[in-house]
């Protein structure tokens, strides 16, 4: 049995200690157990570091049947003498004096020491966190959250809590999860067949938020600069490696800045996060970089370091379209069209970032047609004519450009869009006109419009998909593998 009077030392701390000869206690889960007649080696990990500490056991001093039961996944407490390691790759190990078993694992333990696929591990999300790779990802995820808070706190932003339940649709797409206490088997409807929400909890139709931006703007126009960081929800039936139904968003909003200043903020912020990862998560990043199943080219560290070295390209949408069309003329094949007026697909964004510029790109000044209603409209079209409908003006043989919006989307290698930002329209009449042009329901936006009626100010902001940041920093290929318990169509287990 383990000695009760010796306090536990975390593995990360035990590996740093050099007071050899001290008696210490470590607790954790068995990664591997190699046995022989002369000596047993147990690799023990408690989640505090990617590295395991080696517990050296003399089998002649322990119950042989007990040692046989200590297999991969078992949870134990080991007390012994800290000694200088004789093996490569670690400074210290423990000469074991006693072992206490907390929980054993049978042969049916799903996370055995073998090459399970990520798809298999998603089916066992309740156990996958105990593996080395997911331990590394979760520690990196934690550090990225700390980096975000540290950055904004250090730059004078206020952490602003926006509601998760809302009656408004920020993006106007309608892909929202409804929140209700109504009896779904006995819904009260009006003569036209529409559901009546008078007797619902909030007295009106409500949903889980797709973004905290609109409320964040209220904070910025009173407090100067705020940021939100919380869960958001999209009821989009998408099974791509880049989409989740529940994900986390970071959304700063800042008063009195313009498009150039917003791009400066976006670049500085994301470089800060990458630098934090390289400084604080190096052991985990090195482990992932050396894992051929994730980064076969072992290029993760150079990719992260490259972001810090490069100045992001600032590219108007129109110039981006011209580059893509030139590439097509030279034989480049794309699955989706990329004419002026098309919303760029991930393949287009990655071509610009990975092949043409070979560095991150901030794309600006998108067509109004596929951008949100709250974005500030440019005064002129790409060719300089006054903004109008743009429906009858030719543009280099393509559909007429019409007005563009002051968007500032950051495109990254391996990911595509990682930040979506814009200057917000501060003029009441223009914003109201855009809401009406899109036939949006004004009854749920009256309070947002009020901010443009009373003391309106120039302001801007962006949204960063937290999981997409983790995808880039870890080099993982599927967004379901950078969140503890992914929520996707037909999947809400764990």
Short mmCIF file of N, CA and C in Angstrom, two decimals, residues 2 26 35 47 60 68 107 140 167 184 219 224 259 266 268 280 288 295 324 355 364 374 407 451 455:
data_model
loop_
_atom_site.label_atom_id
_atom_site.label_comp_id
_atom_site.label_asym_id
_atom_site.label_seq_id
_atom_site.Cartn_x
_atom_site.Cartn_y
_atom_site.Cartn_z
N UNK A 2 0.33 2.32 -0.63
CA UNK A 2 1.07 3.58 -0.67
C UNK A 2 1.11 4.20 0.72
N UNK A 26 3.76 9.56 -6.64
CA UNK A 26 3.12 9.98 -7.88
C UNK A 26 1.88 9.12 -8.11
N UNK A 35 7.35 -5.90 -18.57
CA UNK A 35 7.70 -6.83 -17.48
C UNK A 35 8.82 -7.76 -17.90
N UNK A 47 -1.59 13.54 -16.69
CA UNK A 47 -2.21 14.60 -17.47
C UNK A 47 -1.56 15.96 -17.31
N UNK A 60 10.48 -9.04 -7.52
CA UNK A 60 10.63 -9.98 -6.40
C UNK A 60 10.08 -9.41 -5.09
N UNK A 68 0.72 -8.29 -12.69
CA UNK A 68 0.14 -8.70 -13.98
C UNK A 68 -1.13 -7.92 -14.30
N UNK A 107 -8.80 -6.25 -20.72
CA UNK A 107 -8.35 -6.28 -22.12
C UNK A 107 -9.30 -5.53 -23.06
N UNK A 140 -3.03 22.37 -24.86
CA UNK A 140 -2.87 23.48 -25.79
C UNK A 140 -4.13 24.32 -25.82
N UNK A 167 -33.39 36.28 -28.91
CA UNK A 167 -34.53 36.34 -29.83
C UNK A 167 -34.13 36.88 -31.20
N UNK A 184 -44.18 19.99 -27.17
CA UNK A 184 -44.03 19.82 -28.61
C UNK A 184 -45.10 18.91 -29.21
N UNK A 219 -21.77 46.83 -25.77
CA UNK A 219 -20.73 47.04 -24.78
C UNK A 219 -19.66 47.99 -25.27
N UNK A 224 -16.06 51.28 -24.64
CA UNK A 224 -14.88 51.53 -25.46
C UNK A 224 -14.37 50.31 -26.18
N UNK A 259 -10.90 50.49 -40.62
CA UNK A 259 -10.57 49.20 -41.22
C UNK A 259 -9.09 48.85 -41.06
N UNK A 266 -6.26 42.41 -35.59
CA UNK A 266 -6.40 41.00 -35.95
C UNK A 266 -5.04 40.32 -36.05
N UNK A 268 -2.05 41.36 -34.85
CA UNK A 268 -1.33 41.37 -33.58
C UNK A 268 -1.87 40.32 -32.62
N UNK A 280 4.71 28.38 -24.41
CA UNK A 280 4.14 27.69 -23.25
C UNK A 280 3.81 26.22 -23.50
N UNK A 288 3.39 16.49 -31.04
CA UNK A 288 2.52 16.45 -32.21
C UNK A 288 3.33 16.56 -33.49
N UNK A 295 1.32 15.03 -38.47
CA UNK A 295 2.17 15.90 -39.31
C UNK A 295 3.26 15.05 -39.96
N UNK A 324 -7.08 34.48 -58.75
CA UNK A 324 -7.66 33.15 -58.93
C UNK A 324 -8.01 32.88 -60.38
N UNK A 355 -0.27 28.73 -51.76
CA UNK A 355 0.45 28.59 -53.03
C UNK A 355 0.88 29.94 -53.61
N UNK A 364 -10.15 41.78 -47.86
CA UNK A 364 -11.00 42.92 -47.52
C UNK A 364 -12.02 43.21 -48.62
N UNK A 374 -24.85 44.04 -41.04
CA UNK A 374 -24.30 45.07 -40.15
C UNK A 374 -22.97 45.64 -40.65
N UNK A 407 -15.24 44.34 -44.99
CA UNK A 407 -14.88 43.12 -44.26
C UNK A 407 -13.38 42.97 -44.16
N UNK A 451 -28.92 51.89 -31.11
CA UNK A 451 -27.53 52.33 -30.86
C UNK A 451 -27.06 53.29 -31.96
N UNK A 455 -26.29 58.60 -30.05
CA UNK A 455 -24.86 58.62 -29.77
C UNK A 455 -24.06 57.58 -30.53
#
